[in-house]
mmCIF file with all atom_site columns, C-alpha atoms in Angstrom:
data_model
loop_
_atom_site.group_PDB
_atom_site.id
_atom_site.type_symbol
_atom_site.label_atom_id
_atom_site.label_alt_id
_atom_site.label_comp_id
_atom_site.label_asym_id
_atom_site.label_entity_id
_atom_site.label_seq_id
_atom_site.pdbx_PDB_ins_code
_atom_site.Cartn_x
_atom_site.Cartn_y
_atom_site.Cartn_z
_atom_site.occupancy
_atom_site.B_iso_or_equiv
_atom_site.pdbx_formal_charge
_atom_site.auth_seq_id
_atom_site.auth_comp_id
_atom_site.auth_asym_id
_atom_site.auth_atom_id
_atom_site.pdbx_PDB_model_num
ATOM 1   C CA . UNK A 1 1   ? 71.977  -55.412 -50.813 1.00 38.00 ? 1242 UNK A CA 1
ATOM 2   C CA . UNK A 1 2   ? 72.075  -51.819 -48.342 1.00 38.00 ? 1243 UNK A CA 1
ATOM 3   C CA . UNK A 1 3   ? 73.917  -49.852 -47.855 1.00 42.00 ? 1244 UNK A CA 1
ATOM 4   C CA . UNK A 1 4   ? 74.043  -49.036 -45.078 1.00 44.00 ? 1245 UNK A CA 1
ATOM 5   C CA . UNK A 1 5   ? 77.618  -48.588 -42.699 1.00 50.00 ? 1246 UNK A CA 1
ATOM 6   C CA . UNK A 1 6   ? 78.468  -51.813 -40.836 1.00 56.00 ? 1247 UNK A CA 1
ATOM 7   C CA . UNK A 1 7   ? 78.730  -49.687 -37.743 1.00 71.00 ? 1248 UNK A CA 1
ATOM 8   C CA . UNK A 1 8   ? 75.406  -48.190 -38.162 1.00 78.00 ? 1249 UNK A CA 1
ATOM 9   C CA . UNK A 1 9   ? 73.622  -48.707 -35.103 1.00 86.00 ? 1250 UNK A CA 1
ATOM 10  C CA . UNK A 1 10  ? 70.019  -46.672 -36.257 1.00 86.00 ? 1251 UNK A CA 1
ATOM 11  C CA . UNK A 1 11  ? 70.552  -43.564 -34.596 1.00 92.00 ? 1252 UNK A CA 1
ATOM 12  C CA . UNK A 1 12  ? 70.164  -40.065 -35.475 1.00 92.00 ? 1253 UNK A CA 1
ATOM 13  C CA . UNK A 1 13  ? 72.592  -37.087 -33.415 1.00 92.00 ? 1254 UNK A CA 1
ATOM 14  C CA . UNK A 1 14  ? 69.804  -34.898 -31.851 1.00 91.00 ? 1255 UNK A CA 1
ATOM 15  C CA . UNK A 1 15  ? 72.581  -31.949 -32.670 1.00 92.00 ? 1256 UNK A CA 1
ATOM 16  C CA . UNK A 1 16  ? 73.902  -32.586 -36.091 1.00 91.00 ? 1257 UNK A CA 1
ATOM 17  C CA . UNK A 1 17  ? 71.219  -35.082 -37.650 1.00 89.00 ? 1258 UNK A CA 1
ATOM 18  C CA . UNK A 1 18  ? 73.654  -37.136 -39.714 1.00 90.00 ? 1259 UNK A CA 1
ATOM 19  C CA . UNK A 1 19  ? 74.059  -40.374 -38.589 1.00 92.00 ? 1260 UNK A CA 1
ATOM 20  C CA . UNK A 1 20  ? 75.499  -42.443 -35.222 1.00 94.00 ? 1261 UNK A CA 1
ATOM 21  C CA . UNK A 1 21  ? 77.939  -44.804 -36.009 1.00 94.00 ? 1262 UNK A CA 1
ATOM 22  C CA . UNK A 1 22  ? 80.311  -47.712 -33.508 1.00 95.00 ? 1263 UNK A CA 1
ATOM 23  C CA . UNK A 1 23  ? 83.731  -48.074 -33.156 1.00 95.00 ? 1264 UNK A CA 1
ATOM 24  C CA . UNK A 1 24  ? 83.615  -52.125 -34.702 1.00 92.00 ? 1265 UNK A CA 1
ATOM 25  C CA . UNK A 1 25  ? 85.879  -54.241 -31.776 1.00 93.00 ? 1266 UNK A CA 1
ATOM 26  C CA . UNK A 1 26  ? 84.355  -51.298 -28.174 1.00 93.00 ? 1267 UNK A CA 1
ATOM 27  C CA . UNK A 1 27  ? 80.510  -50.396 -30.002 1.00 92.00 ? 1268 UNK A CA 1
ATOM 28  C CA . UNK A 1 28  ? 81.050  -46.838 -28.067 1.00 94.00 ? 1269 UNK A CA 1
ATOM 29  C CA . UNK A 1 29  ? 79.096  -44.060 -30.724 1.00 95.00 ? 1270 UNK A CA 1
ATOM 30  C CA . UNK A 1 30  ? 80.455  -41.439 -33.009 1.00 95.00 ? 1271 UNK A CA 1
ATOM 31  C CA . UNK A 1 31  ? 79.325  -38.780 -35.156 1.00 95.00 ? 1272 UNK A CA 1
ATOM 32  C CA . UNK A 1 32  ? 81.842  -38.738 -38.627 1.00 92.00 ? 1273 UNK A CA 1
ATOM 33  C CA . UNK A 1 33  ? 82.243  -34.875 -39.772 1.00 90.00 ? 1274 UNK A CA 1
ATOM 34  C CA . UNK A 1 34  ? 81.288  -34.161 -43.262 1.00 79.00 ? 1275 UNK A CA 1
ATOM 35  C CA . UNK A 1 35  ? 80.599  -31.873 -45.788 1.00 80.00 ? 1276 UNK A CA 1
ATOM 36  C CA . UNK A 1 36  ? 82.311  -28.385 -46.241 1.00 85.00 ? 1277 UNK A CA 1
ATOM 37  C CA . UNK A 1 37  ? 84.191  -28.171 -41.942 1.00 88.00 ? 1278 UNK A CA 1
ATOM 38  C CA . UNK A 1 38  ? 85.466  -31.594 -42.972 1.00 87.00 ? 1279 UNK A CA 1
ATOM 39  C CA . UNK A 1 39  ? 87.732  -30.322 -46.156 1.00 85.00 ? 1280 UNK A CA 1
ATOM 40  C CA . UNK A 1 40  ? 88.305  -26.816 -45.326 1.00 91.00 ? 1281 UNK A CA 1
ATOM 41  C CA . UNK A 1 41  ? 89.748  -28.861 -42.000 1.00 91.00 ? 1282 UNK A CA 1
ATOM 42  C CA . UNK A 1 42  ? 92.272  -30.486 -44.039 1.00 87.00 ? 1283 UNK A CA 1
ATOM 43  C CA . UNK A 1 43  ? 93.318  -27.375 -46.557 1.00 88.00 ? 1284 UNK A CA 1
ATOM 44  C CA . UNK A 1 44  ? 94.048  -25.532 -44.008 1.00 94.00 ? 1285 UNK A CA 1
ATOM 45  C CA . UNK A 1 45  ? 96.227  -28.594 -42.628 1.00 93.00 ? 1286 UNK A CA 1
ATOM 46  C CA . UNK A 1 46  ? 97.637  -28.562 -46.388 1.00 90.00 ? 1287 UNK A CA 1
ATOM 47  C CA . UNK A 1 47  ? 98.215  -24.328 -45.805 1.00 93.00 ? 1288 UNK A CA 1
ATOM 48  C CA . UNK A 1 48  ? 100.177 -25.259 -42.504 1.00 95.00 ? 1289 UNK A CA 1
ATOM 49  C CA . UNK A 1 49  ? 102.940 -27.585 -43.904 1.00 94.00 ? 1290 UNK A CA 1
ATOM 50  C CA . UNK A 1 50  ? 103.549 -25.819 -46.710 1.00 93.00 ? 1291 UNK A CA 1
ATOM 51  C CA . UNK A 1 51  ? 104.033 -22.104 -44.853 1.00 96.00 ? 1292 UNK A CA 1
ATOM 52  C CA . UNK A 1 52  ? 106.142 -24.023 -43.064 1.00 97.00 ? 1293 UNK A CA 1
ATOM 53  C CA . UNK A 1 53  ? 107.914 -26.101 -45.310 1.00 95.00 ? 1294 UNK A CA 1
ATOM 54  C CA . UNK A 1 54  ? 107.998 -22.896 -47.712 1.00 95.00 ? 1295 UNK A CA 1
ATOM 55  C CA . UNK A 1 55  ? 109.971 -20.336 -44.172 1.00 97.00 ? 1296 UNK A CA 1
ATOM 56  C CA . UNK A 1 56  ? 111.737 -23.326 -43.982 1.00 96.00 ? 1297 UNK A CA 1
ATOM 57  C CA . UNK A 1 57  ? 113.567 -23.501 -47.450 1.00 95.00 ? 1298 UNK A CA 1
ATOM 58  C CA . UNK A 1 58  ? 113.703 -19.422 -47.694 1.00 95.00 ? 1299 UNK A CA 1
ATOM 59  C CA . UNK A 1 59  ? 116.076 -19.163 -44.637 1.00 95.00 ? 1300 UNK A CA 1
ATOM 60  C CA . UNK A 1 60  ? 118.650 -22.816 -45.259 1.00 94.00 ? 1301 UNK A CA 1
ATOM 61  C CA . UNK A 1 61  ? 118.230 -21.241 -49.207 1.00 92.00 ? 1302 UNK A CA 1
ATOM 62  C CA . UNK A 1 62  ? 119.622 -17.750 -47.693 1.00 93.00 ? 1303 UNK A CA 1
ATOM 63  C CA . UNK A 1 63  ? 122.757 -19.410 -46.066 1.00 93.00 ? 1304 UNK A CA 1
ATOM 64  C CA . UNK A 1 64  ? 123.243 -20.961 -48.132 1.00 92.00 ? 1305 UNK A CA 1
ATOM 65  C CA . UNK A 1 65  ? 123.608 -18.208 -51.072 1.00 90.00 ? 1306 UNK A CA 1
ATOM 66  C CA . UNK A 1 66  ? 125.906 -16.332 -47.930 1.00 91.00 ? 1307 UNK A CA 1
ATOM 67  C CA . UNK A 1 67  ? 127.923 -18.960 -47.165 1.00 89.00 ? 1308 UNK A CA 1
ATOM 68  C CA . UNK A 1 68  ? 126.784 -19.885 -43.385 1.00 90.00 ? 1309 UNK A CA 1
ATOM 69  C CA . UNK A 1 69  ? 127.288 -23.229 -43.806 1.00 87.00 ? 1310 UNK A CA 1
ATOM 70  C CA . UNK A 1 70  ? 131.192 -22.762 -44.816 1.00 88.00 ? 1311 UNK A CA 1
ATOM 71  C CA . UNK A 1 71  ? 131.856 -26.560 -46.811 1.00 89.00 ? 1312 UNK A CA 1
ATOM 72  C CA . UNK A 1 72  ? 128.225 -27.471 -46.689 1.00 89.00 ? 1313 UNK A CA 1
ATOM 73  C CA . UNK A 1 73  ? 127.444 -24.442 -48.607 1.00 88.00 ? 1314 UNK A CA 1
ATOM 74  C CA . UNK A 1 74  ? 129.738 -25.026 -50.834 1.00 90.00 ? 1315 UNK A CA 1
ATOM 75  C CA . UNK A 1 75  ? 129.127 -28.350 -52.284 1.00 90.00 ? 1316 UNK A CA 1
ATOM 76  C CA . UNK A 1 76  ? 125.243 -27.819 -51.960 1.00 88.00 ? 1317 UNK A CA 1
ATOM 77  C CA . UNK A 1 77  ? 126.074 -25.213 -54.734 1.00 89.00 ? 1318 UNK A CA 1
ATOM 78  C CA . UNK A 1 78  ? 128.209 -26.765 -56.607 1.00 90.00 ? 1319 UNK A CA 1
ATOM 79  C CA . UNK A 1 79  ? 125.949 -29.733 -57.199 1.00 89.00 ? 1320 UNK A CA 1
ATOM 80  C CA . UNK A 1 80  ? 121.788 -28.415 -58.856 1.00 89.00 ? 1321 UNK A CA 1
ATOM 81  C CA . UNK A 1 81  ? 121.310 -32.379 -57.251 1.00 91.00 ? 1322 UNK A CA 1
ATOM 82  C CA . UNK A 1 82  ? 122.339 -32.009 -53.993 1.00 92.00 ? 1323 UNK A CA 1
ATOM 83  C CA . UNK A 1 83  ? 120.311 -28.812 -53.575 1.00 92.00 ? 1324 UNK A CA 1
ATOM 84  C CA . UNK A 1 84  ? 116.864 -30.567 -54.545 1.00 93.00 ? 1325 UNK A CA 1
ATOM 85  C CA . UNK A 1 85  ? 117.827 -33.448 -52.837 1.00 93.00 ? 1326 UNK A CA 1
ATOM 86  C CA . UNK A 1 86  ? 118.309 -31.168 -49.274 1.00 93.00 ? 1327 UNK A CA 1
ATOM 87  C CA . UNK A 1 87  ? 114.817 -29.744 -50.259 1.00 93.00 ? 1328 UNK A CA 1
ATOM 88  C CA . UNK A 1 88  ? 113.045 -31.703 -50.256 1.00 93.00 ? 1329 UNK A CA 1
ATOM 89  C CA . UNK A 1 89  ? 114.174 -33.925 -47.558 1.00 95.00 ? 1330 UNK A CA 1
ATOM 90  C CA . UNK A 1 90  ? 112.447 -30.423 -45.672 1.00 95.00 ? 1331 UNK A CA 1
ATOM 91  C CA . UNK A 1 91  ? 109.355 -31.019 -47.071 1.00 94.00 ? 1332 UNK A CA 1
ATOM 92  C CA . UNK A 1 92  ? 109.093 -33.887 -46.508 1.00 94.00 ? 1333 UNK A CA 1
ATOM 93  C CA . UNK A 1 93  ? 110.903 -33.834 -42.589 1.00 96.00 ? 1334 UNK A CA 1
ATOM 94  C CA . UNK A 1 94  ? 108.507 -30.994 -42.231 1.00 96.00 ? 1335 UNK A CA 1
ATOM 95  C CA . UNK A 1 95  ? 105.262 -33.061 -43.542 1.00 94.00 ? 1336 UNK A CA 1
ATOM 96  C CA . UNK A 1 96  ? 106.510 -36.336 -40.653 1.00 96.00 ? 1337 UNK A CA 1
ATOM 97  C CA . UNK A 1 97  ? 106.814 -34.120 -38.070 1.00 97.00 ? 1338 UNK A CA 1
ATOM 98  C CA . UNK A 1 98  ? 103.601 -32.618 -38.699 1.00 96.00 ? 1339 UNK A CA 1
ATOM 99  C CA . UNK A 1 99  ? 100.988 -35.898 -39.015 1.00 95.00 ? 1340 UNK A CA 1
ATOM 100 C CA . UNK A 1 100 ? 103.679 -36.865 -35.418 1.00 97.00 ? 1341 UNK A CA 1
ATOM 101 C CA . UNK A 1 101 ? 101.967 -33.841 -34.311 1.00 96.00 ? 1342 UNK A CA 1
ATOM 102 C CA . UNK A 1 102 ? 98.243  -34.718 -35.621 1.00 95.00 ? 1343 UNK A CA 1
ATOM 103 C CA . UNK A 1 103 ? 98.179  -38.448 -34.370 1.00 95.00 ? 1344 UNK A CA 1
ATOM 104 C CA . UNK A 1 104 ? 98.493  -37.423 -30.986 1.00 96.00 ? 1345 UNK A CA 1
ATOM 105 C CA . UNK A 1 105 ? 97.573  -33.858 -30.732 1.00 95.00 ? 1346 UNK A CA 1
ATOM 106 C CA . UNK A 1 106 ? 96.078  -33.136 -33.728 1.00 95.00 ? 1347 UNK A CA 1
ATOM 107 C CA . UNK A 1 107 ? 96.661  -30.947 -36.581 1.00 95.00 ? 1348 UNK A CA 1
ATOM 108 C CA . UNK A 1 108 ? 95.113  -26.854 -36.681 1.00 96.00 ? 1349 UNK A CA 1
ATOM 109 C CA . UNK A 1 109 ? 92.736  -28.248 -39.552 1.00 95.00 ? 1350 UNK A CA 1
ATOM 110 C CA . UNK A 1 110 ? 91.599  -30.786 -36.351 1.00 95.00 ? 1351 UNK A CA 1
ATOM 111 C CA . UNK A 1 111 ? 91.868  -27.830 -33.841 1.00 96.00 ? 1352 UNK A CA 1
ATOM 112 C CA . UNK A 1 112 ? 90.224  -25.400 -36.347 1.00 96.00 ? 1353 UNK A CA 1
ATOM 113 C CA . UNK A 1 113 ? 86.990  -28.037 -37.610 1.00 95.00 ? 1354 UNK A CA 1
ATOM 114 C CA . UNK A 1 114 ? 86.645  -29.398 -34.189 1.00 96.00 ? 1355 UNK A CA 1
ATOM 115 C CA . UNK A 1 115 ? 87.105  -33.076 -35.016 1.00 95.00 ? 1356 UNK A CA 1
ATOM 116 C CA . UNK A 1 116 ? 89.796  -36.043 -34.799 1.00 95.00 ? 1357 UNK A CA 1
ATOM 117 C CA . UNK A 1 117 ? 91.594  -38.845 -37.038 1.00 93.00 ? 1358 UNK A CA 1
ATOM 118 C CA . UNK A 1 118 ? 90.814  -41.685 -35.179 1.00 94.00 ? 1359 UNK A CA 1
ATOM 119 C CA . UNK A 1 119 ? 90.941  -45.874 -35.722 1.00 93.00 ? 1360 UNK A CA 1
ATOM 120 C CA . UNK A 1 120 ? 87.478  -47.172 -36.342 1.00 92.00 ? 1361 UNK A CA 1
ATOM 121 C CA . UNK A 1 121 ? 88.108  -50.285 -34.645 1.00 93.00 ? 1362 UNK A CA 1
ATOM 122 C CA . UNK A 1 122 ? 87.782  -48.343 -31.615 1.00 94.00 ? 1363 UNK A CA 1
ATOM 123 C CA . UNK A 1 123 ? 88.834  -44.324 -32.074 1.00 94.00 ? 1364 UNK A CA 1
ATOM 124 C CA . UNK A 1 124 ? 92.074  -44.388 -31.133 1.00 95.00 ? 1365 UNK A CA 1
ATOM 125 C CA . UNK A 1 125 ? 94.459  -41.858 -32.566 1.00 95.00 ? 1366 UNK A CA 1
ATOM 126 C CA . UNK A 1 126 ? 97.573  -43.335 -34.321 1.00 93.00 ? 1367 UNK A CA 1
ATOM 127 C CA . UNK A 1 127 ? 100.467 -41.980 -32.308 1.00 95.00 ? 1368 UNK A CA 1
ATOM 128 C CA . UNK A 1 128 ? 103.416 -40.054 -33.674 1.00 96.00 ? 1369 UNK A CA 1
ATOM 129 C CA . UNK A 1 129 ? 105.845 -42.418 -35.701 1.00 95.00 ? 1370 UNK A CA 1
ATOM 130 C CA . UNK A 1 130 ? 102.405 -43.670 -38.208 1.00 93.00 ? 1371 UNK A CA 1
ATOM 131 C CA . UNK A 1 131 ? 100.933 -40.670 -38.060 1.00 93.00 ? 1372 UNK A CA 1
ATOM 132 C CA . UNK A 1 132 ? 103.896 -38.773 -39.020 1.00 94.00 ? 1373 UNK A CA 1
ATOM 133 C CA . UNK A 1 133 ? 104.265 -41.486 -41.545 1.00 92.00 ? 1374 UNK A CA 1
ATOM 134 C CA . UNK A 1 134 ? 100.176 -41.112 -42.569 1.00 89.00 ? 1375 UNK A CA 1
ATOM 135 C CA . UNK A 1 135 ? 101.259 -37.916 -43.957 1.00 89.00 ? 1376 UNK A CA 1
ATOM 136 C CA . UNK A 1 136 ? 103.884 -38.769 -45.717 1.00 88.00 ? 1377 UNK A CA 1
ATOM 137 C CA . UNK A 1 137 ? 101.565 -41.206 -47.585 1.00 81.00 ? 1378 UNK A CA 1
ATOM 138 C CA . UNK A 1 138 ? 98.935  -37.805 -48.075 1.00 78.00 ? 1379 UNK A CA 1
ATOM 139 C CA . UNK A 1 139 ? 101.972 -36.302 -50.340 1.00 76.00 ? 1380 UNK A CA 1
ATOM 140 C CA . UNK A 1 140 ? 102.064 -38.812 -53.075 1.00 71.00 ? 1381 UNK A CA 1
ATOM 141 C CA . UNK A 1 141 ? 97.991  -38.603 -53.543 1.00 62.00 ? 1382 UNK A CA 1
ATOM 142 C CA . UNK A 1 142 ? 96.833  -35.272 -54.987 1.00 58.00 ? 1383 UNK A CA 1
ATOM 143 C CA . UNK A 1 143 ? 94.795  -37.012 -55.789 1.00 58.00 ? 1384 UNK A CA 1
ATOM 144 C CA . UNK A 1 144 ? 92.821  -36.783 -51.766 1.00 60.00 ? 1385 UNK A CA 1
ATOM 145 C CA . UNK A 1 145 ? 92.345  -33.374 -52.121 1.00 60.00 ? 1386 UNK A CA 1
ATOM 146 C CA . UNK A 1 146 ? 89.911  -33.456 -55.443 1.00 64.00 ? 1387 UNK A CA 1
ATOM 147 C CA . UNK A 1 147 ? 87.914  -36.415 -52.930 1.00 62.00 ? 1388 UNK A CA 1
ATOM 148 C CA . UNK A 1 148 ? 87.415  -34.578 -50.023 1.00 62.00 ? 1389 UNK A CA 1
ATOM 149 C CA . UNK A 1 149 ? 86.147  -31.928 -52.669 1.00 62.00 ? 1390 UNK A CA 1
ATOM 150 C CA . UNK A 1 150 ? 83.578  -34.061 -54.319 1.00 63.00 ? 1391 UNK A CA 1
ATOM 151 C CA . UNK A 1 151 ? 83.053  -35.222 -50.719 1.00 62.00 ? 1392 UNK A CA 1
ATOM 152 C CA . UNK A 1 152 ? 81.995  -32.364 -49.773 1.00 62.00 ? 1393 UNK A CA 1
ATOM 153 C CA . UNK A 1 153 ? 80.006  -31.431 -52.478 1.00 63.00 ? 1394 UNK A CA 1
ATOM 154 C CA . UNK A 1 154 ? 77.515  -34.698 -51.219 1.00 55.00 ? 1395 UNK A CA 1
ATOM 155 C CA . UNK A 1 155 ? 77.814  -33.445 -47.744 1.00 55.00 ? 1396 UNK A CA 1
ATOM 156 C CA . UNK A 1 156 ? 79.859  -36.941 -46.771 1.00 56.00 ? 1397 UNK A CA 1
ATOM 157 C CA . UNK A 1 157 ? 82.996  -36.900 -44.700 1.00 55.00 ? 1398 UNK A CA 1
ATOM 158 C CA . UNK A 1 158 ? 85.435  -39.701 -42.943 1.00 56.00 ? 1399 UNK A CA 1
ATOM 159 C CA . UNK A 1 159 ? 89.235  -39.478 -44.057 1.00 60.00 ? 1400 UNK A CA 1
ATOM 160 C CA . UNK A 1 160 ? 88.870  -40.313 -48.064 1.00 53.00 ? 1401 UNK A CA 1
ATOM 161 C CA . UNK A 1 161 ? 91.719  -42.610 -49.081 1.00 54.00 ? 1402 UNK A CA 1
ATOM 162 C CA . UNK A 1 162 ? 91.799  -44.538 -45.423 1.00 58.00 ? 1403 UNK A CA 1
ATOM 163 C CA . UNK A 1 163 ? 89.463  -48.416 -44.854 1.00 71.00 ? 1404 UNK A CA 1
ATOM 164 C CA . UNK A 1 164 ? 90.876  -48.024 -41.664 1.00 87.00 ? 1405 UNK A CA 1
ATOM 165 C CA . UNK A 1 165 ? 90.821  -44.131 -40.383 1.00 90.00 ? 1406 UNK A CA 1
ATOM 166 C CA . UNK A 1 166 ? 88.055  -41.808 -40.048 1.00 90.00 ? 1407 UNK A CA 1
ATOM 167 C CA . UNK A 1 167 ? 87.600  -37.959 -38.959 1.00 91.00 ? 1408 UNK A CA 1
ATOM 168 C CA . UNK A 1 168 ? 85.056  -37.814 -35.934 1.00 95.00 ? 1409 UNK A CA 1
ATOM 169 C CA . UNK A 1 169 ? 82.742  -34.735 -35.061 1.00 95.00 ? 1410 UNK A CA 1
ATOM 170 C CA . UNK A 1 170 ? 83.934  -33.423 -31.107 1.00 96.00 ? 1411 UNK A CA 1
ATOM 171 C CA . UNK A 1 171 ? 81.040  -31.119 -31.997 1.00 95.00 ? 1412 UNK A CA 1
ATOM 172 C CA . UNK A 1 172 ? 78.393  -33.696 -32.475 1.00 95.00 ? 1413 UNK A CA 1
ATOM 173 C CA . UNK A 1 173 ? 75.900  -34.273 -29.151 1.00 94.00 ? 1414 UNK A CA 1
ATOM 174 C CA . UNK A 1 174 ? 77.320  -37.753 -29.566 1.00 95.00 ? 1415 UNK A CA 1
ATOM 175 C CA . UNK A 1 175 ? 80.727  -36.561 -28.557 1.00 94.00 ? 1416 UNK A CA 1
ATOM 176 C CA . UNK A 1 176 ? 79.393  -34.217 -26.043 1.00 93.00 ? 1417 UNK A CA 1
ATOM 177 C CA . UNK A 1 177 ? 76.893  -36.307 -24.235 1.00 92.00 ? 1418 UNK A CA 1
ATOM 178 C CA . UNK A 1 178 ? 74.739  -35.961 -25.677 1.00 93.00 ? 1419 UNK A CA 1
ATOM 179 C CA . UNK A 1 179 ? 71.644  -38.724 -26.480 1.00 92.00 ? 1420 UNK A CA 1
ATOM 180 C CA . UNK A 1 180 ? 70.741  -40.146 -29.982 1.00 90.00 ? 1421 UNK A CA 1
ATOM 181 C CA . UNK A 1 181 ? 67.350  -40.168 -31.388 1.00 90.00 ? 1422 UNK A CA 1
ATOM 182 C CA . UNK A 1 182 ? 65.768  -43.015 -33.731 1.00 86.00 ? 1423 UNK A CA 1
ATOM 183 C CA . UNK A 1 183 ? 66.301  -42.215 -37.428 1.00 76.00 ? 1424 UNK A CA 1
ATOM 184 C CA . UNK A 1 184 ? 62.752  -41.272 -38.426 1.00 71.00 ? 1425 UNK A CA 1
ATOM 185 C CA . UNK A 1 185 ? 63.113  -43.157 -41.959 1.00 70.00 ? 1426 UNK A CA 1
ATOM 186 C CA . UNK A 1 186 ? 63.764  -46.664 -39.867 1.00 70.00 ? 1427 UNK A CA 1
ATOM 187 C CA . UNK A 1 187 ? 60.852  -45.623 -37.536 1.00 59.00 ? 1428 UNK A CA 1
ATOM 188 C CA . UNK A 1 188 ? 58.168  -44.970 -40.530 1.00 63.00 ? 1429 UNK A CA 1
ATOM 189 C CA . UNK A 1 189 ? 59.547  -47.783 -41.933 1.00 59.00 ? 1430 UNK A CA 1
ATOM 190 C CA . UNK A 1 190 ? 58.994  -50.543 -38.968 1.00 59.00 ? 1431 UNK A CA 1
ATOM 191 C CA . UNK A 1 191 ? 55.496  -48.598 -38.894 1.00 64.00 ? 1432 UNK A CA 1
ATOM 192 C CA . UNK A 1 192 ? 54.588  -49.594 -42.440 1.00 64.00 ? 1433 UNK A CA 1
ATOM 193 C CA . UNK A 1 193 ? 55.904  -53.119 -41.469 1.00 63.00 ? 1434 UNK A CA 1
ATOM 194 C CA . UNK A 1 194 ? 53.867  -52.507 -38.752 1.00 63.00 ? 1435 UNK A CA 1
ATOM 195 C CA . UNK A 1 195 ? 50.573  -52.457 -40.596 1.00 63.00 ? 1436 UNK A CA 1
ATOM 196 C CA . UNK A 1 196 ? 51.204  -54.860 -43.127 1.00 68.00 ? 1437 UNK A CA 1
ATOM 197 C CA . UNK A 1 197 ? 51.689  -57.249 -40.512 1.00 62.00 ? 1438 UNK A CA 1
ATOM 198 C CA . UNK A 1 198 ? 48.366  -56.603 -39.293 1.00 64.00 ? 1439 UNK A CA 1
ATOM 199 C CA . UNK A 1 199 ? 46.017  -56.282 -42.883 1.00 66.00 ? 1440 UNK A CA 1
ATOM 200 C CA . UNK A 1 200 ? 47.203  -60.226 -43.757 1.00 64.00 ? 1441 UNK A CA 1
ATOM 201 C CA . UNK A 1 201 ? 44.729  -62.060 -42.441 1.00 59.00 ? 1442 UNK A CA 1
ATOM 202 C CA . UNK A 1 202 ? 45.423  -65.532 -41.306 1.00 54.00 ? 1443 UNK A CA 1
ATOM 203 C CA . UNK A 1 203 ? 48.687  -65.887 -42.156 1.00 53.00 ? 1444 UNK A CA 1
ATOM 204 C CA . UNK A 1 204 ? 50.598  -64.706 -38.438 1.00 52.00 ? 1445 UNK A CA 1
ATOM 205 C CA . UNK A 1 205 ? 48.376  -65.084 -35.744 1.00 54.00 ? 1446 UNK A CA 1
ATOM 206 C CA . UNK A 1 206 ? 45.354  -67.124 -37.356 1.00 52.00 ? 1447 UNK A CA 1
ATOM 207 C CA . UNK A 1 207 ? 44.885  -71.154 -36.949 1.00 53.00 ? 1448 UNK A CA 1
ATOM 208 C CA . UNK A 1 208 ? 44.512  -73.369 -39.959 1.00 54.00 ? 1449 UNK A CA 1
ATOM 209 C CA . UNK A 1 209 ? 40.774  -73.262 -39.342 1.00 52.00 ? 1450 UNK A CA 1
ATOM 210 C CA . UNK A 1 210 ? 40.728  -76.242 -41.065 1.00 52.00 ? 1451 UNK A CA 1
ATOM 211 C CA . UNK A 1 211 ? 42.544  -78.736 -38.681 1.00 47.00 ? 1452 UNK A CA 1
#
């Protein structure tokens, strides 16, 4: 069974040399973001979320410790469970907000790596609402970064764990309007098949000599 993706076009990007794929619904061509640039882009996204959430948690904790929130500060200081729940809420709000940005205009990691997460079907982004929930779901899958790391080692890419989304390389030749080229391996295979066809006597073009 062939392992070539159903969306493969048999073409290579003239700039990156990576396979050119096509959106399953529209047929428009694209190139997946691959390797370390994809991994470090997503790592930057994670770092941004940790940094922003950490800063907001620190500010909130300072307000609580200084009783700046009045009776709410007293309630949070009196209940460790409520305090932890509040910090958790801050974490998920930051994560959801960042996912909303990522699903519309793109994240900092997208900008740094020159990529954008889009639907494989038609190349559209997830939008704010779905983007937020995608980010929240990723937070429950620490294995995502281990798989992304392993994928980078092998030169792979795409938004791992996402069957409906992929990371598109915005710096590829296809994204910039350059025409792709035929895959030399496919060309060589076709030439070999043609030569084999020509070497087989009396099987294709010749009639039955006994007829």
